[in-house]
mmCIF file of C-alpha atoms in Angstrom:
data_model
loop_
_atom_site.group_PDB
_atom_site.id
_atom_site.type_symbol
_atom_site.label_atom_id
_atom_site.label_comp_id
_atom_site.label_asym_id
_atom_site.label_seq_id
_atom_site.Cartn_x
_atom_site.Cartn_y
_atom_site.Cartn_z
ATOM 1 C CA MET A 1 -0.031 -0.019 -0.123
ATOM 2 C CA ASP A 2 1.099 3.226 -0.972
ATOM 3 C CA GLN A 3 0.720 5.421 2.355
ATOM 4 C CA VAL A 4 1.242 8.766 0.206
ATOM 5 C CA LYS A 5 -1.128 7.855 -2.504
ATOM 6 C CA ILE A 6 -3.696 7.116 0.102
ATOM 7 C CA GLY A 7 -3.184 10.245 1.996
ATOM 8 C CA LYS A 8 -3.896 12.381 -1.202
ATOM 9 C CA PHE A 9 -6.761 10.449 -1.907
ATOM 10 C CA ILE A 10 -8.494 11.172 1.648
ATOM 11 C CA ALA A 11 -7.607 14.785 1.365
ATOM 12 C CA GLU A 12 -9.219 15.004 -2.011
ATOM 13 C CA MET A 13 -12.166 12.992 -0.730
ATOM 14 C CA ARG A 14 -12.401 15.151 2.098
ATOM 15 C CA LYS A 15 -12.340 18.434 0.465
ATOM 16 C CA SER A 16 -14.954 17.216 -1.868
ATOM 17 C CA VAL A 17 -17.747 16.289 0.970
ATOM 18 C CA GLY A 18 -16.491 19.690 2.280
ATOM 19 C CA LEU A 19 -14.652 18.838 5.842
ATOM 20 C CA THR A 20 -11.719 20.225 6.984
ATOM 21 C CA GLN A 21 -9.407 18.244 8.914
ATOM 22 C CA ASP A 22 -10.683 19.113 12.159
ATOM 23 C CA GLU A 23 -14.300 18.290 11.271
ATOM 24 C CA LEU A 24 -13.407 15.014 9.928
ATOM 25 C CA GLY A 25 -11.547 14.116 13.020
ATOM 26 C CA GLU A 26 -14.303 15.263 15.478
ATOM 27 C CA ARG A 27 -16.910 12.887 13.243
ATOM 28 C CA LEU A 28 -14.179 9.820 13.714
ATOM 29 C CA PHE A 29 -13.373 10.914 17.457
ATOM 30 C CA ILE A 30 -9.932 11.671 16.613
ATOM 31 C CA LYS A 31 -7.676 14.804 16.306
ATOM 32 C CA GLY A 32 -7.577 16.532 13.359
ATOM 33 C CA GLN A 33 -3.776 16.224 13.785
ATOM 34 C CA SER A 34 -4.390 12.257 12.966
ATOM 35 C CA VAL A 35 -6.377 13.085 9.603
ATOM 36 C CA SER A 36 -3.115 15.376 8.656
ATOM 37 C CA LYS A 37 -0.512 12.675 9.065
ATOM 38 C CA TRP A 38 -2.915 10.259 6.816
ATOM 39 C CA GLU A 39 -3.088 13.143 4.288
ATOM 40 C CA ARG A 40 0.840 13.301 4.543
ATOM 41 C CA GLY A 41 1.407 9.832 4.093
ATOM 42 C CA LEU A 42 2.989 9.532 7.548
ATOM 43 C CA ASN A 43 0.178 7.089 8.747
ATOM 44 C CA LEU A 44 -2.532 5.260 7.915
ATOM 45 C CA PRO A 45 -6.056 5.349 9.360
ATOM 46 C CA ASP A 46 -6.792 2.445 12.069
ATOM 47 C CA THR A 47 -8.439 -0.472 10.752
ATOM 48 C CA SER A 48 -11.336 0.312 13.485
ATOM 49 C CA ILE A 49 -12.417 3.309 11.695
ATOM 50 C CA LEU A 50 -12.072 2.770 8.286
ATOM 51 C CA LEU A 51 -15.627 1.760 7.768
ATOM 52 C CA GLU A 52 -16.785 5.363 9.387
ATOM 53 C CA LEU A 53 -14.125 7.055 7.086
ATOM 54 C CA SER A 54 -15.394 5.380 4.321
ATOM 55 C CA GLU A 55 -19.197 6.176 5.055
ATOM 56 C CA ILE A 56 -18.396 10.212 5.828
ATOM 57 C CA LEU A 57 -16.396 10.333 2.055
ATOM 58 C CA ASN A 58 -18.601 8.515 0.352
ATOM 59 C CA VAL A 59 -16.408 5.701 -0.700
ATOM 60 C CA SER A 60 -15.900 2.246 -0.159
ATOM 61 C CA VAL A 61 -12.954 0.741 2.008
ATOM 62 C CA THR A 62 -11.346 -1.012 -0.996
ATOM 63 C CA GLU A 63 -10.889 2.696 -2.655
ATOM 64 C CA ILE A 64 -9.560 4.184 0.690
ATOM 65 C CA LEU A 65 -7.087 1.262 0.553
ATOM 66 C CA LYS A 66 -6.105 1.547 -2.947
ATOM 67 C CA GLY A 67 -5.810 5.141 -2.871
ATOM 68 C CA GLU A 68 -8.053 5.531 -5.776
ATOM 69 C CA ARG A 69 -11.732 5.467 -6.980
ATOM 70 C CA ILE A 70 -12.480 2.173 -8.770
ATOM 71 C CA ASP A 71 -14.218 2.243 -12.148
ATOM 72 C CA ASN A 72 -17.637 0.863 -11.879
ATOM 73 C CA LYS A 73 -18.612 0.752 -15.554
ATOM 74 C CA ASN A 74 -19.804 -2.969 -15.394
ATOM 75 C CA LYS A 75 -21.743 -2.294 -11.854
ATOM 76 C CA ASP A 76 -24.738 -0.505 -11.305
ATOM 77 C CA ASN A 77 -23.338 2.844 -9.055
ATOM 78 C CA ASN A 78 -26.545 2.974 -7.058
ATOM 79 C CA LYS A 79 -25.927 -0.215 -5.468
ATOM 80 C CA PRO A 80 -24.945 0.039 -1.737
ATOM 81 C CA LYS A 81 -21.450 -0.897 -1.092
ATOM 82 C CA THR A 82 -20.927 -3.924 1.015
ATOM 83 C CA LEU A 83 -18.405 -5.391 3.039
ATOM 84 C CA SER A 84 -17.644 -8.890 3.865
ATOM 85 C CA PRO A 85 -19.418 -9.992 7.166
ATOM 86 C CA GLU A 86 -16.195 -11.181 8.391
ATOM 87 C CA LEU A 87 -14.767 -7.307 7.782
ATOM 88 C CA VAL A 88 -17.657 -5.931 9.375
ATOM 89 C CA LYS A 89 -17.202 -7.950 12.532
ATOM 90 C CA TYR A 90 -13.435 -7.238 12.847
ATOM 91 C CA VAL A 91 -14.126 -3.607 12.419
ATOM 92 C CA LYS A 92 -16.818 -3.515 14.930
ATOM 93 C CA LYS A 93 -15.114 -5.483 17.271
ATOM 94 C CA LYS A 94 -12.343 -2.877 17.025
ATOM 95 C CA GLN A 95 -14.432 0.002 17.703
ATOM 96 C CA ASP A 96 -15.925 -1.531 20.644
ATOM 97 C CA LYS A 97 -12.375 -1.993 22.192
ATOM 98 C CA ARG A 98 -11.591 1.491 21.255
ATOM 99 C CA LEU A 99 -14.990 2.440 23.087
ATOM 100 C CA PHE A 100 -14.250 0.355 26.080
ATOM 101 C CA ARG A 101 -10.632 1.620 26.516
ATOM 102 C CA ARG A 102 -12.067 5.298 26.221
ATOM 103 C CA VAL A 103 -14.586 4.624 29.002
ATOM 104 C CA ILE A 104 -11.917 3.010 31.308
ATOM 105 C CA ILE A 105 -9.551 6.256 30.870
ATOM 106 C CA LEU A 106 -12.647 8.606 31.528
ATOM 107 C CA GLY A 107 -13.814 6.699 34.612
ATOM 108 C CA VAL A 108 -9.978 6.264 36.127
ATOM 109 C CA ALA A 109 -9.650 10.092 35.663
ATOM 110 C CA LEU A 110 -12.903 11.016 37.112
ATOM 111 C CA THR A 111 -11.966 8.753 39.864
ATOM 112 C CA PHE A 112 -8.649 10.846 40.288
ATOM 113 C CA ILE A 113 -10.291 14.075 40.428
ATOM 114 C CA ILE A 114 -12.788 13.023 42.884
ATOM 115 C CA ILE A 115 -9.953 11.532 45.110
ATOM 116 C CA ILE A 116 -8.024 14.884 44.523
ATOM 117 C CA LEU A 117 -11.161 17.012 45.480
ATOM 118 C CA PHE A 118 -11.941 14.878 48.244
ATOM 119 C CA LEU A 119 -8.268 15.053 49.954
ATOM 120 C CA TYR A 120 -8.315 18.492 49.311
ATOM 121 C CA SER A 121 -11.656 18.939 51.395
ATOM 122 C CA ILE A 122 -10.334 16.989 54.276
ATOM 123 C CA ASN A 123 -7.173 19.391 54.196
ATOM 124 C CA ASN A 124 -9.116 22.302 54.326
ATOM 125 C CA TYR A 125 -11.958 21.225 56.519
ATOM 126 C CA ASN A 126 -10.442 22.431 59.729
ATOM 127 C CA LYS A 127 -9.595 25.877 58.480
ATOM 128 C CA PHE A 128 -13.453 26.973 58.182
ATOM 129 C CA ASN A 129 -15.117 27.733 61.468
ATOM 130 C CA ILE A 130 -18.994 27.505 61.217
ATOM 131 C CA TYR A 131 -21.287 29.048 63.512
ATOM 132 C CA SER A 132 -24.670 28.730 64.013
ATOM 133 C CA LEU A 133 -26.001 32.272 64.918
ATOM 134 C CA GLU A 134 -29.699 32.643 66.771
ATOM 135 C CA CYS A 135 -30.394 35.985 68.460
ATOM 136 C CA SER A 136 -33.780 36.862 69.826
ATOM 137 C CA HIS A 137 -34.962 40.051 71.510
ATOM 138 C CA ASP A 138 -38.350 41.537 71.972
ATOM 139 C CA ASP A 139 -39.819 41.167 68.630
ATOM 140 C CA LEU A 140 -36.981 40.475 66.917
ATOM 141 C CA THR A 141 -35.679 37.224 65.951
ATOM 142 C CA VAL A 142 -32.434 36.700 63.684
ATOM 143 C CA ARG A 143 -31.266 33.000 62.661
ATOM 144 C CA GLY A 144 -28.371 31.768 60.393
ATOM 145 C CA MET A 145 -24.929 30.515 59.955
ATOM 146 C CA ILE A 146 -21.579 32.547 60.140
ATOM 147 C CA ILE A 147 -18.495 30.969 57.787
ATOM 148 C CA PHE A 148 -15.165 32.131 59.280
ATOM 149 C CA ASN A 149 -11.957 31.515 57.866
ATOM 150 C CA PRO A 150 -8.995 33.034 59.995
ATOM 151 C CA THR A 151 -6.183 32.648 57.659
ATOM 152 C CA ASP A 152 -7.811 34.293 54.765
ATOM 153 C CA LYS A 153 -9.900 36.667 56.912
ATOM 154 C CA PHE A 154 -12.740 35.433 55.173
ATOM 155 C CA ILE A 155 -16.269 35.971 56.843
ATOM 156 C CA ARG A 156 -19.822 35.177 55.138
ATOM 157 C CA ILE A 157 -23.003 35.465 56.537
ATOM 158 C CA SER A 158 -25.964 33.089 54.813
ATOM 159 C CA GLY A 159 -29.290 32.138 55.945
ATOM 160 C CA ILE A 160 -30.336 34.676 58.061
ATOM 161 C CA GLU A 161 -34.164 34.699 58.823
ATOM 162 C CA TYR A 162 -36.140 37.391 60.655
ATOM 163 C CA ASN A 163 -39.200 37.962 62.814
ATOM 164 C CA ASP A 164 -39.972 41.456 63.551
ATOM 165 C CA ILE A 165 -43.659 42.644 63.614
ATOM 166 C CA TYR A 166 -42.523 46.388 63.609
ATOM 167 C CA VAL A 167 -40.847 46.414 60.349
ATOM 168 C CA ASN A 168 -42.988 46.184 57.256
ATOM 169 C CA THR A 169 -40.552 45.507 54.434
ATOM 170 C CA ASN A 170 -37.291 43.754 54.125
ATOM 171 C CA SER A 171 -35.302 47.042 52.846
ATOM 172 C CA GLU A 172 -36.605 48.488 56.391
ATOM 173 C CA LEU A 173 -34.773 45.660 58.191
ATOM 174 C CA LYS A 174 -31.548 45.994 55.883
ATOM 175 C CA ALA A 175 -31.394 49.595 56.880
ATOM 176 C CA LYS A 176 -31.374 48.800 60.667
ATOM 177 C CA ILE A 177 -29.126 45.968 60.162
ATOM 178 C CA LEU A 178 -26.528 47.893 58.303
#
């Protein structure tokens, strides 16, 4: 097989369907750099994506591997291109393996991130002081939480509830608190 010839053929077919290298790569779930390497003759497409590539480029797998259009003068051009059942099974098996590898890698990465976040939260757990606030005086009751970080001098007050029969609106109460 002539890698350069195959690469030029893939580039020609990609351009004929109006795709960039990156767009073709996205459709095949690979990087556009891989498509560039094929087109420069440095690499060949993996067998697990040949079927998908042929469908996207509207050519047969045989045409991709030969690097040229096959003259179908004696054949019906409207007849769908078919592959042998063995080749289809092989390609599907390779695709399943690629998908399984990606799922495993993604699972490991997510587990790693969760562990890092968990360790970070344990490490920083004691750096915050959380106080519950409840004050009551005559007709005014205030309830809420204060989160205080003494090292960063950070204070956050949240969830304050009030009950004052003399105050009619929240704005009046805010004015009194400030």
